[in-house]
CSV table of C-alpha atoms in Angstrom, one decimal:
chain,number,residue,atom,x,y,z
A,1,MET,CA,-15.6,21.7,-18.2
A,2,GLN,CA,-13.5,24.7,-16.1
A,3,ASN,CA,-10.9,24.0,-18.7
A,4,GLU,CA,-10.3,27.6,-20.6
A,5,TYR,CA,-6.4,29.1,-21.1
A,6,THR,CA,-7.5,32.0,-18.6
A,7,PHE,CA,-4.8,34.5,-18.5
A,8,SER,CA,-3.0,33.9,-15.0
A,9,ALA,CA,-2.5,30.2,-16.3
A,10,PHE,CA,-1.0,31.5,-19.5
A,11,VAL,CA,1.6,33.8,-17.0
A,12,PHE,CA,1.8,31.3,-14.8
A,13,ASP,CA,2.9,29.1,-18.1
A,14,ASN,CA,5.3,30.7,-19.1
A,15,VAL,CA,6.6,32.9,-16.7
A,16,VAL,CA,6.7,30.8,-13.7
A,17,LEU,CA,6.6,27.2,-14.9
A,18,VAL,CA,9.6,28.4,-17.0
A,19,LEU,CA,11.6,29.7,-14.2
A,20,LYS,CA,10.9,26.4,-11.9
A,21,GLU,CA,12.1,24.4,-14.6
A,22,GLY,CA,14.5,26.2,-15.1
A,23,LEU,CA,16.3,26.4,-12.0
A,24,ARG,CA,15.5,22.7,-11.3
A,25,GLY,CA,17.4,21.5,-14.4
A,26,VAL,CA,20.4,24.0,-13.7
A,27,ARG,CA,20.3,22.1,-10.3
A,28,HIS,CA,20.3,18.2,-11.6
A,29,LEU,CA,23.1,19.2,-14.0
A,30,SER,CA,24.9,20.4,-11.3
A,31,LEU,CA,24.0,17.3,-9.2
A,32,TYR,CA,25.3,15.3,-12.4
A,33,ALA,CA,28.5,17.4,-13.0
A,34,ARG,CA,29.0,16.8,-8.9
A,35,SER,CA,29.1,13.3,-8.8
A,36,LEU,CA,30.8,13.1,-12.2
A,37,GLY,CA,33.5,15.6,-10.5
A,38,LEU,CA,33.4,13.4,-7.5
A,39,ARG,CA,34.0,10.5,-9.4
A,40,VAL,CA,36.7,12.3,-11.2
A,41,THR,CA,38.7,13.8,-8.5
A,42,ALA,CA,39.1,10.5,-6.8
A,43,HIS,CA,41.3,9.3,-9.3
A,44,LEU,CA,44.0,11.9,-8.6
A,45,PRO,CA,46.8,12.6,-6.3
A,46,GLY,CA,46.0,13.7,-3.3
A,47,PHE,CA,47.7,16.9,-3.2
A,48,ILE,CA,45.1,18.6,-6.4
A,49,ARG,CA,42.2,16.0,-5.3
A,50,ARG,CA,41.4,18.1,-2.0
A,51,PRO,CA,41.7,21.3,-3.5
A,52,THR,CA,39.5,19.9,-6.6
A,53,ARG,CA,36.7,18.3,-5.0
A,54,SER,CA,36.5,20.9,-2.4
A,55,ALA,CA,35.8,23.4,-5.5
A,56,VAL,CA,33.1,21.0,-6.7
A,57,LEU,CA,31.3,20.8,-3.8
A,58,HIS,CA,31.3,24.5,-3.2
A,59,VAL,CA,29.8,25.2,-6.6
A,60,ASP,CA,27.6,22.7,-6.2
A,61,HIS,CA,26.2,23.8,-2.9
A,62,LEU,CA,25.8,27.2,-4.3
A,63,ALA,CA,23.8,26.4,-6.8
A,64,GLU,CA,21.5,24.7,-4.7
A,65,LYS,CA,21.6,27.3,-2.5
A,66,VAL,CA,20.1,30.1,-5.7
A,67,GLU,CA,17.9,27.0,-6.3
A,68,ARG,CA,16.2,26.7,-3.3
A,69,ARG,CA,16.5,30.5,-2.9
A,70,THR,CA,14.8,31.3,-6.2
A,71,SER,CA,12.4,28.6,-5.3
A,72,ASP,CA,11.2,29.6,-2.4
A,73,VAL,CA,10.1,33.2,-4.1
A,74,VAL,CA,8.1,31.6,-6.6
A,75,HIS,CA,6.4,29.1,-4.6
A,76,HIS,CA,5.6,31.7,-1.5
A,77,TYR,CA,4.6,35.2,-4.0
A,78,LEU,CA,3.8,33.4,-7.2
A,79,ASP,CA,1.9,30.3,-6.1
A,80,PRO,CA,1.2,30.3,-2.7
A,81,GLU,CA,-2.5,28.7,-3.8
A,82,ILE,CA,-1.1,26.2,-5.6
A,83,THR,CA,1.4,25.1,-3.3
A,84,ARG,CA,-1.0,24.7,-0.8
A,85,ASP,CA,-4.1,23.2,-2.5
A,86,SER,CA,-1.3,20.3,-4.0
A,87,GLU,CA,-1.2,18.9,-0.6
A,88,THR,CA,-5.0,18.5,-0.6
A,89,ALA,CA,-5.3,17.7,-4.0
A,90,THR,CA,-7.8,15.3,-5.4
A,91,PHE,CA,-8.6,14.0,-8.9
A,92,ALA,CA,-12.4,15.3,-8.4
A,93,LYS,CA,-11.1,18.9,-7.2
A,94,ILE,CA,-8.4,19.0,-9.9
A,95,LEU,CA,-11.7,18.2,-12.7
A,96,ILE,CA,-13.0,21.7,-11.8
A,97,ARG,CA,-10.2,23.9,-10.9
A,98,GLU,CA,-9.9,26.7,-13.4
A,99,ASN,CA,-6.1,26.7,-13.0
A,100,ALA,CA,-6.3,22.6,-13.4
A,101,ALA,CA,-3.5,21.9,-15.7
A,102,VAL,CA,-1.1,23.8,-12.7
A,103,LEU,CA,-2.3,22.1,-10.0
A,104,PHE,CA,-2.4,19.0,-11.7
A,105,ALA,CA,1.4,19.6,-12.4
A,106,LYS,CA,2.4,20.5,-9.0
A,107,THR,CA,0.9,17.8,-7.1
A,108,THR,CA,2.2,15.5,-10.2
A,109,TYR,CA,6.1,16.9,-9.6
A,110,ASP,CA,5.5,16.2,-5.9
A,111,ASN,CA,4.5,13.0,-5.9
A,112,LEU,CA,6.6,11.4,-8.6
A,113,LYS,CA,9.5,12.6,-6.6
A,114,ILE,CA,8.2,10.4,-3.7
A,115,THR,CA,7.4,7.5,-5.5
A,116,LEU,CA,10.3,6.8,-7.7
A,117,GLU,CA,12.3,7.5,-4.1
A,118,TYR,CA,9.9,5.2,-2.7
A,119,LEU,CA,10.1,2.5,-5.8
A,120,SER,CA,13.9,3.0,-6.1
A,121,PRO,CA,15.5,3.7,-2.7
A,122,THR,CA,19.4,2.7,-3.7
A,123,LEU,CA,19.2,5.2,-6.0
A,124,GLU,CA,19.8,9.2,-5.8
A,125,VAL,CA,16.2,10.4,-7.4
A,126,ASN,CA,17.5,14.3,-7.7
A,127,ASP,CA,20.6,12.8,-9.0
A,128,LYS,CA,19.4,10.2,-11.9
A,129,PHE,CA,15.7,11.7,-12.9
A,130,PHE,CA,14.3,15.1,-14.0
A,131,ILE,CA,10.5,15.4,-13.3
A,132,SER,CA,9.1,18.2,-15.5
A,133,GLU,CA,6.3,20.1,-14.2
A,134,MET,CA,5.7,21.7,-17.8
A,135,LEU,CA,5.0,18.7,-19.4
A,136,SER,CA,2.9,17.2,-16.5
A,137,ALA,CA,0.8,20.6,-17.5
A,138,CYS,CA,1.0,20.1,-21.3
A,139,ALA,CA,0.1,16.3,-20.0
A,140,TYR,CA,-2.9,17.1,-18.4
A,141,ARG,CA,-4.1,20.1,-21.1
A,142,LYS,CA,-3.8,17.3,-24.1
A,143,SER,CA,-5.8,14.8,-21.8
A,144,ALA,CA,-8.2,17.0,-20.9
A,145,ALA,CA,-9.1,18.3,-24.2
A,146,HIS,CA,-10.9,14.8,-25.0
A,147,PHE,CA,-12.3,14.8,-21.9
A,148,ASN,CA,-15.9,14.2,-21.9
A,149,ALA,CA,-18.3,15.8,-19.7
A,150,PHE,CA,-20.4,12.1,-19.7
A,151,GLU,CA,-17.2,10.1,-19.1
A,152,LYS,CA,-16.3,8.6,-15.8
A,153,ASP,CA,-13.6,10.4,-13.8
A,154,CYS,CA,-11.4,7.1,-13.8
A,155,THR,CA,-11.7,7.4,-17.2
A,156,LYS,CA,-10.2,10.6,-17.7
A,157,ALA,CA,-7.7,9.7,-15.2
A,158,GLY,CA,-6.9,6.7,-17.2
A,159,PHE,CA,-6.2,9.8,-20.3
A,160,LEU,CA,-3.2,11.3,-17.7
A,161,VAL,CA,-1.8,7.5,-17.2
A,162,ALA,CA,-1.4,7.5,-20.6
A,163,GLN,CA,-0.3,10.8,-21.8
A,164,LEU,CA,2.0,11.4,-18.3
A,165,ILE,CA,4.2,8.3,-19.7
A,166,ARG,CA,3.8,9.3,-23.6
A,167,GLN,CA,4.8,13.2,-22.7
A,168,GLY,CA,7.6,11.9,-20.8
A,169,VAL,CA,7.6,13.5,-17.5
A,170,ILE,CA,10.2,11.3,-15.8
A,171,ARG,CA,13.3,11.5,-17.9
A,172,THR,CA,16.5,10.1,-17.2
A,173,ARG,CA,20.2,10.1,-18.1
A,174,LYS,CA,20.5,6.5,-17.7
A,175,SER,CA,20.0,4.3,-20.8
A,176,LYS,CA,16.5,2.3,-20.7
A,177,ASN,CA,18.0,-0.7,-18.6
A,178,ALA,CA,20.6,0.7,-16.9
A,179,VAL,CA,19.5,1.8,-13.6
A,180,LYS,CA,17.6,-0.8,-11.5
A,181,SER,CA,15.6,-0.8,-8.2
A,182,SER,CA,15.4,-4.7,-7.1
A,183,GLU,CA,12.8,-5.7,-9.1
A,184,LEU,CA,12.4,-2.9,-11.8
A,185,ASN,CA,13.9,-1.5,-14.7
A,186,VAL,CA,13.6,2.7,-15.6
A,187,ILE,CA,10.8,1.6,-17.9
A,188,GLN,CA,8.5,0.0,-15.5
A,189,LEU,CA,9.6,3.0,-13.0
A,190,VAL,CA,8.2,5.3,-14.8
A,191,LYS,CA,5.0,3.6,-15.7
A,192,VAL,CA,4.4,2.3,-12.0
A,193,SER,CA,5.2,5.7,-10.7
A,194,CYS,CA,2.5,7.5,-13.0
A,195,PHE,CA,0.2,4.9,-12.4
A,196,ALA,CA,0.2,5.1,-8.7
A,197,HIS,CA,0.3,8.6,-8.8
A,198,MET,CA,-2.8,8.6,-10.8
A,199,LEU,CA,-4.2,6.0,-7.9
A,200,TRP,CA,-3.9,7.8,-5.3
A,201,LEU,CA,-5.5,11.1,-6.6
A,202,VAL,CA,-8.5,8.8,-7.5
A,203,ILE,CA,-8.4,7.2,-3.9
A,204,ALA,CA,-11.1,8.4,-0.8
A,205,ARG,CA,-8.4,10.4,1.1
A,206,GLU,CA,-7.6,11.2,5.0
A,207,TYR,CA,-6.0,14.6,4.6
A,208,LEU,CA,-3.8,13.8,7.5
A,209,PRO,CA,0.1,14.5,6.5
A,210,GLU,CA,1.4,11.2,7.4
A,211,ARG,CA,-1.6,9.0,6.4
A,212,GLU,CA,-1.3,10.6,3.1
A,213,ARG,CA,2.0,9.8,2.6
A,214,ASP,CA,1.4,6.2,3.4
A,215,LEU,CA,-1.5,6.2,1.2
A,216,LEU,CA,1.0,7.0,-1.5
A,217,TYR,CA,3.3,4.2,-0.6
A,218,ALA,CA,0.1,1.8,-0.8
A,219,CYS,CA,-0.7,2.9,-4.2
A,220,CYS,CA,3.0,2.3,-5.0
A,221,ASP,CA,3.2,-1.3,-3.9
A,222,LEU,CA,-0.4,-1.9,-5.3
A,223,SER,CA,0.6,-0.4,-8.7
A,224,VAL,CA,4.4,-2.9,-8.7
A,225,VAL,CA,2.1,-5.8,-7.6
A,226,ILE,CA,-0.7,-5.1,-10.6
A,227,PHE,CA,2.6,-4.4,-13.0
A,228,GLU,CA,1.2,-6.3,-16.0
A,229,GLN,CA,-2.1,-5.3,-15.5
A,230,ILE,CA,-1.2,-1.8,-16.5
A,231,GLU,CA,1.3,-3.1,-19.0
A,232,GLU,CA,-1.7,-5.1,-20.6
A,233,ALA,CA,-3.9,-2.3,-20.6
A,234,GLY,CA,-1.2,-0.1,-22.3
A,235,ASP,CA,-2.3,3.1,-23.0
A,236,ASP,CA,-6.0,2.8,-23.9
A,237,PRO,CA,-7.9,5.0,-21.1
A,238,GLN,CA,-10.9,3.0,-20.6
A,239,MET,CA,-8.5,0.2,-18.9
A,240,LEU,CA,-6.5,2.5,-17.4
A,241,GLY,CA,-9.4,3.6,-16.0
A,242,GLU,CA,-10.6,0.4,-14.9
A,243,LEU,CA,-7.7,-0.9,-13.2
A,244,LEU,CA,-7.9,2.5,-11.4
A,245,LYS,CA,-11.6,2.2,-10.0
A,246,VAL,CA,-11.2,-1.1,-9.2
A,247,HIS,CA,-8.4,-1.3,-7.3
A,248,ALA,CA,-9.2,2.3,-5.7
A,249,GLU,CA,-11.9,0.7,-4.0
A,250,ILE,CA,-9.8,-1.6,-2.0
A,251,ILE,CA,-7.1,0.9,-1.3
B,6,MET,CA,-4.9,-16.9,32.7
B,7,ASP,CA,-7.2,-15.1,30.1
B,8,LYS,CA,-6.8,-17.7,27.2
B,9,LEU,CA,-7.3,-14.2,25.1
B,10,GLN,CA,-3.9,-13.2,26.5
B,11,ASN,CA,-2.3,-16.1,25.1
B,12,ILE,CA,-1.2,-14.0,21.6
B,13,PRO,CA,-0.6,-10.6,22.1
B,14,SER,CA,-3.6,-8.6,21.2
B,15,VAL,CA,-3.6,-5.4,19.4
B,16,ARG,CA,-6.5,-2.8,19.9
B,17,PHE,CA,-7.7,-2.1,15.7
B,18,ASN,CA,-9.1,1.3,15.4
B,19,VAL,CA,-12.2,1.5,12.6
B,20,PRO,CA,-12.9,4.2,11.2
B,21,ASP,CA,-16.4,6.2,12.5
B,22,GLY,CA,-19.6,4.5,11.0
B,23,GLN,CA,-17.8,1.8,9.1
B,24,SER,CA,-18.1,-2.4,10.2
B,25,PHE,CA,-14.9,-3.6,11.1
B,26,ARG,CA,-15.0,-6.8,8.5
B,27,LYS,CA,-15.3,-3.7,5.5
B,28,SER,CA,-12.8,-2.4,6.9
B,29,VAL,CA,-10.6,-4.9,7.5
B,30,GLN,CA,-11.2,-5.2,3.5
B,31,ARG,CA,-9.4,-1.9,2.2
B,32,LEU,CA,-5.2,-2.2,1.6
B,33,ARG,CA,-4.6,0.5,4.4
B,34,TRP,CA,-6.4,-0.3,7.5
B,35,PHE,CA,-4.7,-4.3,6.3
B,36,LYS,CA,-1.3,-2.4,6.4
B,37,SER,CA,-1.5,-0.9,9.5
B,38,THR,CA,-3.1,-3.3,11.6
B,39,PHE,CA,-0.7,-5.8,10.0
B,40,GLU,CA,2.4,-3.4,11.1
B,41,GLU,CA,0.7,-3.3,14.9
B,42,GLN,CA,0.1,-6.8,15.3
B,43,VAL,CA,4.4,-7.5,14.2
B,44,GLN,CA,5.2,-4.5,17.1
B,45,ALA,CA,3.6,-6.5,19.4
B,46,VAL,CA,4.9,-9.9,19.0
B,47,SER,CA,8.3,-8.2,18.5
B,48,ILE,CA,8.1,-6.4,22.0
B,49,ARG,CA,6.9,-10.1,23.4
B,50,THR,CA,9.5,-12.2,21.9
B,51,GLY,CA,12.3,-9.4,21.2
B,52,ILE,CA,12.5,-10.5,17.5
B,53,ASP,CA,12.9,-8.0,14.9
B,54,TYR,CA,10.4,-8.3,11.5
B,55,ASP,CA,11.5,-6.3,8.1
B,56,THR,CA,8.3,-6.6,6.2
B,57,ASN,CA,7.8,-6.7,2.6
B,58,ALA,CA,5.8,-4.9,1.5
B,59,GLN,CA,4.6,-5.7,-1.6
B,60,ILE,CA,4.5,-9.1,-0.6
B,61,LEU,CA,2.3,-8.3,1.7
B,62,THR,CA,0.0,-6.0,-0.4
B,63,SER,CA,0.1,-9.2,-2.8
B,64,CYS,CA,-1.4,-11.1,-0.3
B,65,PHE,CA,-3.9,-9.0,0.3
B,66,LEU,CA,-5.1,-8.6,-3.3
B,67,GLN,CA,-4.9,-12.4,-3.5
B,68,TRP,CA,-7.3,-12.7,-0.4
B,69,VAL,CA,-9.8,-9.8,-1.4
B,70,ARG,CA,-10.2,-11.6,-4.6
B,71,ALA,CA,-10.2,-14.9,-3.5
B,72,ILE,CA,-12.9,-13.7,-0.8
B,73,GLU,CA,-14.9,-11.5,-3.0
B,74,LYS,CA,-15.7,-14.6,-5.6
B,75,ILE,CA,-17.1,-17.1,-2.6
B,76,LYS,CA,-18.2,-14.3,0.1
B,77,PRO,CA,-22.0,-15.1,0.5
B,78,SER,CA,-24.7,-12.5,-0.7
B,79,ASN,CA,-27.6,-13.8,2.2
B,80,PRO,CA,-26.5,-11.8,5.4
B,81,GLU,CA,-27.0,-14.6,7.7
B,82,ASP,CA,-23.7,-16.6,6.3
B,83,ARG,CA,-21.5,-13.8,7.2
B,84,LEU,CA,-21.3,-14.5,10.9
B,85,ALA,CA,-20.1,-18.3,9.3
B,86,PHE,CA,-17.8,-16.7,6.9
B,87,VAL,CA,-15.7,-14.4,8.9
B,88,GLY,CA,-13.8,-17.2,10.7
B,89,PHE,CA,-13.2,-18.8,6.8
B,90,ALA,CA,-11.9,-15.3,5.6
B,91,ALA,CA,-9.3,-15.2,8.4
B,92,GLY,CA,-8.4,-18.9,7.6
B,93,LYS,CA,-8.0,-17.7,3.6
B,94,MET,CA,-6.3,-14.3,5.0
B,95,LEU,CA,-3.6,-17.0,7.1
B,96,LYS,CA,-3.4,-19.4,4.1
B,97,GLU,CA,-2.3,-16.2,1.9
B,98,LEU,CA,0.3,-15.0,4.4
B,99,ILE,CA,1.9,-18.1,5.2
B,100,VAL,CA,2.4,-19.2,1.2
B,101,ASN,CA,3.5,-15.2,0.8
B,102,ASP,CA,5.4,-15.3,3.9
B,103,PRO,CA,6.3,-11.2,4.2
B,104,LEU,CA,8.5,-11.4,7.0
B,105,VAL,CA,11.6,-11.7,7.7
B,106,LEU,CA,13.7,-11.5,10.7
B,107,ASN,CA,15.8,-8.5,11.4
B,108,LYS,CA,17.2,-9.6,14.9
B,109,THR,CA,16.4,-12.3,17.0
B,110,PRO,CA,17.3,-13.1,20.8
B,111,LYS,CA,20.0,-15.0,21.7
B,112,VAL,CA,17.7,-17.4,23.0
B,113,MET,CA,15.4,-18.5,21.0
B,114,ASP,CA,13.5,-21.6,23.2
B,115,LEU,CA,12.4,-23.7,20.0
B,116,ASP,CA,9.8,-25.5,22.3
B,117,PHE,CA,7.6,-22.3,22.0
B,118,PRO,CA,5.8,-21.5,19.1
B,119,GLU,CA,6.8,-17.5,18.9
B,120,TYR,CA,10.2,-19.2,19.0
B,121,PHE,CA,9.4,-21.8,16.9
B,122,TRP,CA,7.6,-20.1,13.9
B,123,PRO,CA,8.4,-16.7,14.4
B,124,GLN,CA,7.1,-15.8,11.1
B,125,GLY,CA,4.2,-17.8,11.5
B,126,TYR,CA,3.0,-17.1,14.7
B,127,VAL,CA,2.9,-13.1,14.1
B,128,TYR,CA,0.5,-14.7,11.3
B,129,VAL,CA,-2.0,-16.6,13.4
B,130,SER,CA,-1.5,-13.5,15.9
B,131,TYR,CA,-2.6,-11.3,13.3
B,132,CYS,CA,-5.8,-13.7,12.0
B,133,LEU,CA,-6.9,-14.7,15.0
B,134,ASN,CA,-7.0,-11.2,16.3
B,135,VAL,CA,-8.7,-10.1,13.4
B,136,ARG,CA,-11.4,-12.5,13.8
B,137,GLN,CA,-12.0,-12.4,17.4
B,138,PHE,CA,-12.6,-8.1,16.4
B,139,ILE,CA,-14.8,-8.6,14.0
B,140,LEU,CA,-16.9,-11.0,16.0
B,141,GLN,CA,-17.0,-8.5,18.8
B,142,GLN,CA,-17.8,-5.3,16.9
B,143,ASP,CA,-19.8,-6.4,13.9
B,144,PHE,CA,-21.6,-9.9,15.4
B,145,HIS,CA,-21.5,-9.0,19.4
B,146,THR,CA,-19.9,-11.7,20.1
B,147,GLN,CA,-16.9,-13.8,21.3
B,148,GLU,CA,-14.6,-16.8,20.8
B,149,GLN,CA,-11.9,-18.3,23.2
B,150,ASN,CA,-9.1,-19.9,21.9
B,151,SER,CA,-8.2,-22.9,22.6
B,152,ASP,CA,-5.5,-24.8,24.6
B,153,SER,CA,-3.4,-26.1,21.0
B,154,ILE,CA,-2.0,-22.6,20.2
B,155,ASP,CA,0.2,-22.9,23.3
B,156,GLU,CA,1.1,-26.9,22.6
B,157,ILE,CA,4.2,-26.7,20.4
B,158,ARG,CA,3.2,-30.5,18.9
B,159,THR,CA,0.5,-28.8,17.2
B,160,TRP,CA,2.9,-26.0,15.5
B,161,TRP,CA,4.8,-28.6,14.4
B,162,SER,CA,2.2,-30.3,12.6
B,163,PHE,CA,0.7,-26.6,11.9
B,164,LYS,CA,3.7,-25.8,9.9
B,165,GLU,CA,4.1,-29.3,8.4
B,166,ASN,CA,1.0,-29.5,7.2
B,167,THR,CA,0.5,-26.6,6.0
B,168,VAL,CA,3.8,-26.3,3.8
B,169,GLU,CA,1.7,-29.8,2.0
B,170,VAL,CA,-1.5,-28.6,1.3
B,171,SER,CA,-1.9,-24.6,2.1
B,172,ASP,CA,-5.6,-24.8,2.7
B,173,TYR,CA,-4.8,-26.5,6.3
B,174,ALA,CA,-4.1,-23.0,7.4
B,175,ILE,CA,-7.9,-22.7,6.8
B,176,SER,CA,-8.8,-25.4,9.6
B,177,TYR,CA,-5.8,-25.0,11.7
B,178,LEU,CA,-6.8,-21.4,12.3
B,179,ASP,CA,-10.4,-23.0,13.1
B,180,LEU,CA,-8.6,-25.4,15.9
B,181,PHE,CA,-6.5,-22.7,17.3
B,182,ALA,CA,-9.9,-20.9,17.4
B,183,GLY,CA,-11.0,-23.0,19.5
B,184,GLU,CA,-14.0,-24.3,16.6
B,185,GLU,CA,-13.9,-28.0,14.7
B,186,PRO,CA,-11.8,-27.9,12.3
B,187,ASN,CA,-12.8,-29.1,8.9
B,188,TRP,CA,-10.2,-31.4,7.7
B,189,ASN,CA,-11.5,-32.6,4.3
B,190,SER,CA,-12.6,-30.1,2.1
B,191,PRO,CA,-10.8,-26.8,4.2
B,192,GLY,CA,-10.7,-25.0,0.9
B,193,GLN,CA,-14.5,-24.8,0.9
B,194,PHE,CA,-16.9,-22.7,2.7
B,195,ASN,CA,-19.4,-24.9,4.1
B,196,ARG,CA,-22.0,-22.6,5.2
B,197,LYS,CA,-24.6,-25.2,7.3
B,198,ARG,CA,-21.7,-26.6,9.1
B,199,LYS,CA,-19.9,-23.7,10.0
B,200,LEU,CA,-22.8,-21.9,11.0
B,201,GLU,CA,-24.1,-25.3,13.2
B,202,GLN,CA,-20.7,-25.1,14.7
B,203,PHE,CA,-20.9,-21.1,15.6
B,204,LEU,CA,-24.3,-21.6,17.1
B,205,GLU,CA,-23.3,-24.3,19.1
B,206,GLY,CA,-22.4,-22.2,22.4
B,207,HIS,CA,-23.9,-18.9,21.3
B,208,ASP,CA,-27.3,-19.6,21.5
B,209,SER,CA,-28.2,-16.0,22.0
B,210,LEU,CA,-27.0,-15.2,18.6
B,211,THR,CA,-29.5,-18.3,17.5
B,212,ALA,CA,-32.5,-15.8,18.5
B,213,GLU,CA,-30.7,-12.4,17.3
B,214,LEU,CA,-30.7,-13.8,13.7
B,215,GLU,CA,-34.0,-15.1,14.1
B,216,LEU,CA,-33.1,-19.0,13.0
B,217,PRO,CA,-34.8,-22.2,14.3
B,218,LYS,CA,-33.0,-23.7,17.6
B,219,LYS,CA,-31.4,-26.4,16.7
B,220,SER,CA,-33.4,-28.5,18.6
B,221,ASP,CA,-36.0,-27.4,16.0
B,222,ARG,CA,-33.8,-27.8,12.9
B,223,HIS,CA,-34.1,-31.5,12.0
């Protein structure tokens, strides 16, 4: 199993991921501060409101620029392969990679952003949710420690569904029931997103950009429909793996 | 006018090397082909629809689970099963109703089926087209839709009866496809009856499936 913790993976985790995560944290807080600031300024008298609102937006704009520029540097120079490979990653490909955890983490981050936006379109995902790439890498390593060479890939994927939820890779400041989409509360949203992401990783894929996203949406829809079965499976990797296997065959 | 053009047709694409009846059992193909059908009807009628993706997915899942339980293991029964499976899909679509009308033309003549029951018209068009494509692609045969597909009275009874007994969707799809419907037990796949109905007028298939001709069967 190609999961030795190599020096390059060590550097990546301790430099790159920390840097990216830190910047995202700043951005997430600045978005929260912006929305809070804008709500507060809405109640101020007009002659104070306008310059205050302008200052809030300016600070937020600066934070966004810093985050984007630094992320571009990180992606371009420190992990260009990961960025490229995450777009066509499948679970089978991740399992045999030397730096499987970081590839998995990048793919997880990208996909969970999409799934959350799709499943809760009225929410501003950047504002309400924080997705942790570091914890996603952690989830992979904790799962991989239990992987058995003879185990089916879907059972391994089932381990990961449970770990992603357990590690709390999706965080929100809102209380558990406060943020609702039309159908799901926060806890359900997190479970469905994690399951849909793993389902996408195990299905037969077409490697066309527009089709990949449609497939992820199809995985989301199916995960919502079978949510009761996902709940029933709890954190049992065998049951989760079986659900993934059965439904991957019909996507 | 070619009867096949009574409903808006759709050109379905199939991945190389895969039978169409296998493709239609995959959610990705089902979703994309269903949307193509919605677009085709929309262009013809001027009605805009919104599709609830999760309800549509639920339809698909219930359909695929239902046919998985009852699909025949004997390859000779596959042909007869096509129409039944298409009828089952129509039933799920009617019962779950994933389409919502978004925008309608100012004038809708309710004597036309597409305006009398806009959602039902899409569902029937889709299921007939899929049925037709599977027969053409996988079995090299063709059906002619019956005139009843344009008869508003048939659509009145279709809508009313399927609300009461959803399995009648299977019978009505057979009727629209020019087949003799089973009104007694529409939810049951009667292999022998279906195959005999189909082979009447499809003598070339009798030879292809190496079945005894009708005159030799009794």
